[in-house]
């Protein structure tokens, strides 16, 4: 009986741990993107809203050191073509870890991608997949590089 | 607004748990200058052995260092706080080498030697450096691997983990521990 209770308790603890794991906040989160309506001609902007946990930073898309990992956003080819990816203005910060000031993103920020309809794209709904690669640190430690898969529902007009 | 959570804090917590287990108790906060810092000897656990190749292609085992005090530092070229520690560790290597002390740096860069070797040369790292493997990540970081860098294990002459530091700590914290363990 005692063994059974022990096993049940162990199971509950494991389930609780799994729940905590599933709900644990990450240092970088991406808001669910709005549906993208792709016009027949011209381009359309898609804004990706990101939120970094306080105290953390990620390198900008153009860090001032070759060894630092830049923030990257890439999109798979499909019904749309990427015209340009526009990152916000970075925060430039002096640091004892680098001779040159660091180029960082912190807090809440947005990345805007300009898309245009791909030649031969079929009108109708679809899904656009992107990959956001980042590497986050605070002033005491760094986390390994991570990828976030971004899915944007789209409608080709 | 609903946010998709993609992160690694939970993994860090698990990693902390594992490293606490290896060290035999919880990580310490800041401590007084010159205070005793290493875990009591009876509470230390053996540092898992591993084999890796260093920057010269030489295969080595952690067990080769038995009888020495070892500072086993997990780092990466992209890790800013790790960069701050490198000159300290180079100084410790110079200062304590003859008293039975060694630093081993394990680089956790996915790209391996093509990225790590130029960095080692540029930073004039005078201690042994190896590139980490999935096996050593399992041994020292548990199922989730080493989740935060720098992570440094201080190993005593008996090959047991005397302390674990996750994140940047003070140079004097290391110095105090090394001197205590070398006594």
Coordinates of C-alpha atoms in Angstrom, one line a residue:
Chain A
X1 CA 0.0 0.0 0.0
X2 CA 2.8 2.3 0.9
X3 CA 4.5 1.5 -2.3
X4 CA 1.3 2.3 -4.2
X5 CA 1.0 5.6 -2.5
X6 CA 4.6 6.4 -3.3
X7 CA 4.1 5.6 -7.0
X8 CA 1.0 7.7 -7.1
X9 CA 2.8 10.6 -5.5
X10 CA 5.7 10.2 -7.8
X11 CA 3.3 10.2 -10.8
X12 CA 1.6 13.3 -9.6
X13 CA 5.0 15.0 -9.1
X14 CA 6.0 14.0 -12.6
X15 CA 2.8 15.4 -14.0
X16 CA 3.2 18.6 -12.1
X17 CA 6.8 18.9 -13.4
X18 CA 5.5 18.3 -17.0
X19 CA 2.9 21.0 -16.5
X20 CA 5.4 23.5 -15.1
X21 CA 7.7 22.6 -18.1
X22 CA 4.9 23.2 -20.6
X23 CA 3.9 26.5 -19.1
X24 CA 7.3 27.9 -18.2
X25 CA 7.8 31.3 -19.9
X26 CA 10.6 31.6 -22.4
X27 CA 12.9 34.6 -22.6
X28 CA 11.7 35.4 -26.1
X29 CA 8.1 35.1 -27.1
X30 CA 6.4 35.8 -30.4
X31 CA 2.8 36.9 -30.7
X32 CA 0.5 35.0 -32.9
X33 CA 0.8 36.8 -36.2
X34 CA -2.3 38.3 -37.9
X35 CA -3.6 36.8 -41.1
X36 CA -1.7 38.1 -44.2
X37 CA -3.8 39.1 -47.2
X38 CA -1.6 39.0 -50.3
X39 CA -2.7 41.4 -53.0
X40 CA -2.6 40.5 -56.7
X41 CA 0.0 43.2 -57.3
X42 CA 2.3 45.3 -55.1
X43 CA 3.7 44.3 -51.7
X44 CA 2.3 43.8 -48.2
X45 CA 3.9 44.2 -44.8
X46 CA 3.7 41.5 -42.1
X47 CA 4.7 42.6 -38.6
X48 CA 6.0 40.1 -36.1
X49 CA 5.8 41.2 -32.5
X50 CA 8.4 39.9 -30.1
X51 CA 8.8 40.2 -26.4
X52 CA 12.0 39.6 -24.4
X53 CA 11.9 38.9 -20.7
X54 CA 13.2 41.8 -18.6
X55 CA 16.9 41.7 -18.0
X56 CA 17.6 39.7 -21.2
X57 CA 18.8 40.9 -24.6
X58 CA 19.4 39.4 -28.0
X59 CA 22.0 40.5 -30.5
X60 CA 20.6 42.7 -33.3
X61 CA 20.6 41.5 -36.9
X62 CA 24.0 43.2 -37.2
X63 CA 26.1 42.6 -34.1
X64 CA 29.5 44.3 -33.8
X65 CA 31.4 41.1 -33.3
X66 CA 31.9 38.2 -35.7
X67 CA 31.6 35.7 -32.8
X68 CA 28.1 37.0 -31.7
X69 CA 25.0 35.3 -33.1
X70 CA 22.7 37.7 -35.0
X71 CA 18.9 37.7 -34.8
X72 CA 17.7 36.2 -38.1
X73 CA 14.3 35.8 -39.6
X74 CA 13.9 33.6 -42.7
X75 CA 10.8 32.5 -44.6
X76 CA 10.1 29.4 -46.6
X77 CA 9.3 29.8 -50.2
X78 CA 5.7 29.4 -51.2
X79 CA 2.8 31.5 -52.3
X80 CA 4.8 34.7 -51.4
X81 CA 8.3 36.0 -52.0
X82 CA 10.2 37.9 -49.4
X83 CA 11.0 41.4 -50.6
X84 CA 12.8 42.7 -47.4
X85 CA 13.1 42.0 -43.7
X86 CA 13.3 45.2 -41.6
X87 CA 14.6 45.1 -38.1
X88 CA 14.1 47.9 -35.6
X89 CA 16.9 50.3 -34.6
X90 CA 19.1 48.5 -32.1
X91 CA 20.2 49.7 -28.7
X92 CA 23.9 50.4 -28.8
X93 CA 25.5 49.6 -25.5
X94 CA 29.1 49.8 -24.2
X95 CA 30.2 46.6 -22.5
X96 CA 33.3 45.2 -20.9
X97 CA 33.0 42.1 -23.1
X98 CA 33.7 43.9 -26.3
X99 CA 36.0 46.6 -27.6
X100 CA 33.1 47.8 -29.8
X101 CA 29.7 48.7 -28.3
X102 CA 27.2 45.9 -28.5
X103 CA 24.2 46.1 -30.9
X104 CA 21.2 44.7 -29.1
X105 CA 17.4 44.3 -29.0
X106 CA 15.6 44.4 -25.6
X107 CA 12.0 44.5 -24.3
X108 CA 9.2 44.6 -26.9
X109 CA 10.1 45.0 -30.6
X110 CA 8.8 44.3 -34.1
X111 CA 10.3 42.8 -37.2
X112 CA 8.5 43.8 -40.4
X113 CA 8.7 41.6 -43.5
X114 CA 7.7 42.9 -46.9
X115 CA 6.1 40.2 -49.1
X116 CA 4.9 40.0 -52.6
X117 CA 2.8 37.4 -54.4
X118 CA 5.0 34.7 -56.0
X119 CA 4.6 34.1 -59.7
X120 CA 2.0 31.4 -60.3
X121 CA 0.6 31.5 -56.7
X122 CA -2.9 30.1 -56.6
X123 CA -5.5 32.3 -55.0
X124 CA -6.9 31.0 -51.7
X125 CA -5.8 30.3 -48.1
X126 CA -2.4 29.0 -47.1
X127 CA 0.2 29.0 -44.4
X128 CA 3.6 30.7 -44.4
X129 CA 6.3 29.3 -42.3
X130 CA 9.3 31.2 -41.0
X131 CA 12.2 30.6 -38.7
X132 CA 13.5 33.1 -36.1
X133 CA 16.9 32.4 -34.8
X134 CA 18.2 34.1 -31.7
X135 CA 20.6 33.9 -28.9
X136 CA 19.8 35.5 -25.6
X137 CA 21.9 36.7 -22.6
X138 CA 21.5 38.7 -19.4
X139 CA 24.5 40.3 -17.7
X140 CA 25.4 37.1 -15.9
X141 CA 24.7 34.3 -18.3
X142 CA 23.8 33.3 -21.8
X143 CA 21.4 30.8 -23.2
X144 CA 22.2 28.6 -26.2
X145 CA 21.0 29.7 -29.7
X146 CA 17.3 28.8 -30.3
X147 CA 15.0 28.7 -33.2
X148 CA 11.3 29.6 -33.1
X149 CA 9.1 28.4 -35.9
X150 CA 6.6 31.1 -36.9
X151 CA 3.4 30.3 -38.8
X152 CA 1.4 33.0 -40.5
X153 CA -2.0 32.2 -42.0
X154 CA -2.4 33.9 -45.4
X155 CA -4.9 34.5 -48.1
X156 CA -3.7 35.0 -51.7
X157 CA -6.2 37.3 -53.4
Chain B
X1 CA -2.8 38.8 -27.0
X2 CA -1.8 35.2 -26.9
X3 CA 1.9 34.5 -26.9
X4 CA 3.5 31.3 -28.1
X5 CA 6.0 30.3 -25.5
X6 CA 9.3 29.1 -26.8
X7 CA 12.1 29.2 -24.3
X8 CA 14.4 27.4 -22.0
X9 CA 13.9 28.6 -18.5
X10 CA 12.4 25.3 -17.4
X11 CA 15.4 23.6 -18.9
X12 CA 17.6 25.9 -16.9
X13 CA 15.8 25.0 -13.7
X14 CA 16.2 21.3 -14.5
X15 CA 19.9 21.8 -15.2
X16 CA 20.3 23.7 -12.0
X17 CA 18.7 20.8 -10.2
X18 CA 21.1 18.4 -11.8
X19 CA 24.2 20.5 -11.1
X20 CA 23.0 21.0 -7.5
X21 CA 22.8 17.2 -7.3
X22 CA 26.4 16.9 -8.6
X23 CA 27.7 19.4 -6.1
X24 CA 25.8 17.9 -3.3
X25 CA 23.8 21.0 -2.4
X26 CA 22.4 24.2 -3.7
X27 CA 24.3 26.9 -5.6
X28 CA 25.6 29.7 -3.4
X29 CA 24.9 33.4 -3.7
X30 CA 27.5 36.0 -3.0
X31 CA 29.9 35.3 -0.2
X32 CA 32.2 37.2 2.0
X33 CA 35.7 37.8 0.7
X34 CA 38.0 35.0 1.9
X35 CA 35.2 32.9 3.3
X36 CA 35.3 29.1 3.0
X37 CA 33.5 28.3 -0.2
X38 CA 33.9 24.7 -1.3
X39 CA 31.4 22.1 -0.2
X40 CA 32.3 19.9 2.7
X41 CA 34.3 16.9 1.4
X42 CA 31.8 14.3 2.6
X43 CA 29.0 15.9 0.6
X44 CA 30.9 16.0 -2.7
X45 CA 30.0 13.6 -5.6
X46 CA 32.4 12.3 -8.2
X47 CA 32.8 14.4 -11.4
X48 CA 31.8 12.1 -14.3
X49 CA 34.8 11.1 -16.4
X50 CA 34.8 11.9 -20.1
X51 CA 37.2 11.9 -23.0
X52 CA 37.6 14.7 -25.5
X53 CA 40.2 15.9 -28.0
X54 CA 41.9 19.2 -27.3
X55 CA 42.9 22.0 -29.7
X56 CA 46.1 20.1 -30.6
X57 CA 44.1 16.9 -31.4
X58 CA 45.3 15.2 -28.3
X59 CA 42.8 12.8 -26.6
X60 CA 42.5 13.3 -22.8
X61 CA 40.3 12.1 -20.0
X62 CA 39.2 14.0 -16.9
X63 CA 40.5 11.0 -15.0
X64 CA 44.0 12.0 -16.1
X65 CA 43.7 15.0 -13.8
X66 CA 43.1 13.0 -10.6
X67 CA 45.3 14.5 -7.9
X68 CA 44.8 18.0 -9.3
X69 CA 42.3 20.7 -8.6
X70 CA 40.4 21.3 -11.8
X71 CA 38.3 24.2 -13.0
X72 CA 36.0 22.7 -15.6
X73 CA 34.4 25.6 -17.5
X74 CA 31.7 25.3 -20.1
X75 CA 31.7 28.3 -22.3
X76 CA 31.0 29.4 -25.9
X77 CA 32.5 32.0 -28.3
X78 CA 29.1 33.8 -28.4
X79 CA 28.9 34.1 -24.6
X80 CA 29.7 37.5 -23.3
X81 CA 30.0 36.7 -19.6
X82 CA 32.3 33.8 -20.5
X83 CA 34.6 36.2 -22.2
X84 CA 35.0 38.1 -19.0
X85 CA 36.2 35.0 -17.2
X86 CA 38.8 33.9 -19.7
X87 CA 41.6 36.2 -18.6
X88 CA 40.9 35.2 -14.9
X89 CA 41.2 31.5 -15.8
X90 CA 44.4 32.2 -17.8
X91 CA 45.8 33.9 -14.8
X92 CA 44.8 31.0 -12.5
X93 CA 46.4 28.5 -14.9
X94 CA 49.7 30.5 -14.7
X95 CA 49.6 31.1 -11.0
X96 CA 48.6 27.7 -9.7
X97 CA 49.7 25.3 -12.4
X98 CA 52.8 24.2 -10.4
X99 CA 50.7 23.6 -7.3
X100 CA 48.6 20.9 -9.0
X101 CA 45.9 23.0 -10.7
X102 CA 44.5 23.0 -14.2
X103 CA 41.7 24.7 -16.1
X104 CA 39.8 22.8 -18.8
X105 CA 37.5 24.9 -21.1
X106 CA 34.7 23.0 -22.9
X107 CA 33.4 25.1 -25.8
X108 CA 29.7 24.5 -26.5
X109 CA 29.7 26.0 -30.0
X110 CA 27.6 24.0 -32.4
X111 CA 30.1 24.9 -35.2
X112 CA 33.0 23.3 -33.4
X113 CA 36.7 23.9 -34.0
X114 CA 36.3 26.1 -37.1
X115 CA 34.8 28.7 -34.8
X116 CA 36.5 27.8 -31.5
X117 CA 40.1 27.5 -32.7
X118 CA 40.4 31.1 -34.0
X119 CA 38.8 32.4 -30.8
X120 CA 41.2 30.4 -28.6
X121 CA 44.1 31.9 -30.6
X122 CA 42.7 35.4 -30.5
X123 CA 42.1 35.3 -26.7
X124 CA 45.4 33.6 -26.0
X125 CA 43.8 30.9 -23.9
X126 CA 46.8 29.2 -22.2
X127 CA 44.8 26.3 -20.8
X128 CA 43.4 23.2 -22.4
X129 CA 40.3 23.7 -24.5
X130 CA 38.1 21.1 -26.0
X131 CA 34.8 21.2 -28.0
X132 CA 31.9 19.7 -26.1
X133 CA 30.0 16.6 -27.2
X134 CA 26.4 15.4 -26.6
X135 CA 27.9 12.9 -24.1
X136 CA 29.5 15.5 -21.9
X137 CA 26.4 17.6 -22.0
X138 CA 24.4 14.6 -20.8
X139 CA 27.0 13.9 -18.1
X140 CA 27.1 17.4 -16.7
X141 CA 23.8 18.9 -17.8
X142 CA 21.3 16.0 -17.6
X143 CA 18.8 15.4 -20.3
X144 CA 18.5 19.0 -21.3
X145 CA 22.2 19.6 -21.6
X146 CA 24.2 22.6 -20.4
X147 CA 21.5 25.3 -20.6
X148 CA 23.3 28.4 -19.2
X149 CA 26.8 29.6 -19.9
X150 CA 29.2 30.0 -18.3
X151 CA 28.8 26.9 -16.1
X152 CA 31.8 26.0 -14.1
X153 CA 32.5 22.9 -12.0
X154 CA 35.3 23.1 -9.4
X155 CA 36.7 19.7 -8.9
X156 CA 38.9 18.7 -6.0
X157 CA 42.1 16.5 -6.0
X158 CA 39.9 13.4 -5.4
X159 CA 38.0 14.0 -8.6
X160 CA 34.9 15.2 -6.8
X161 CA 32.8 18.2 -7.5
X162 CA 33.5 20.8 -4.8
X163 CA 31.3 23.5 -6.2
X164 CA 29.3 24.6 -9.3
X165 CA 28.9 28.1 -10.6
X166 CA 26.1 28.8 -13.0
X167 CA 26.6 32.2 -14.6
X168 CA 29.3 34.8 -14.0
X169 CA 30.6 35.0 -10.4
X170 CA 33.4 37.1 -8.9
X171 CA 37.0 36.3 -9.6
X172 CA 37.7 36.2 -5.9
X173 CA 35.1 33.5 -5.4
X174 CA 37.1 31.2 -7.7
X175 CA 40.4 32.3 -6.2
X176 CA 39.3 31.5 -2.7
X177 CA 38.0 28.1 -3.7
X178 CA 41.1 27.2 -5.6
X179 CA 43.4 28.2 -2.8
X180 CA 41.3 26.3 -0.3
X181 CA 41.3 23.1 -2.4
X182 CA 45.0 23.4 -3.0
X183 CA 45.8 23.5 0.7

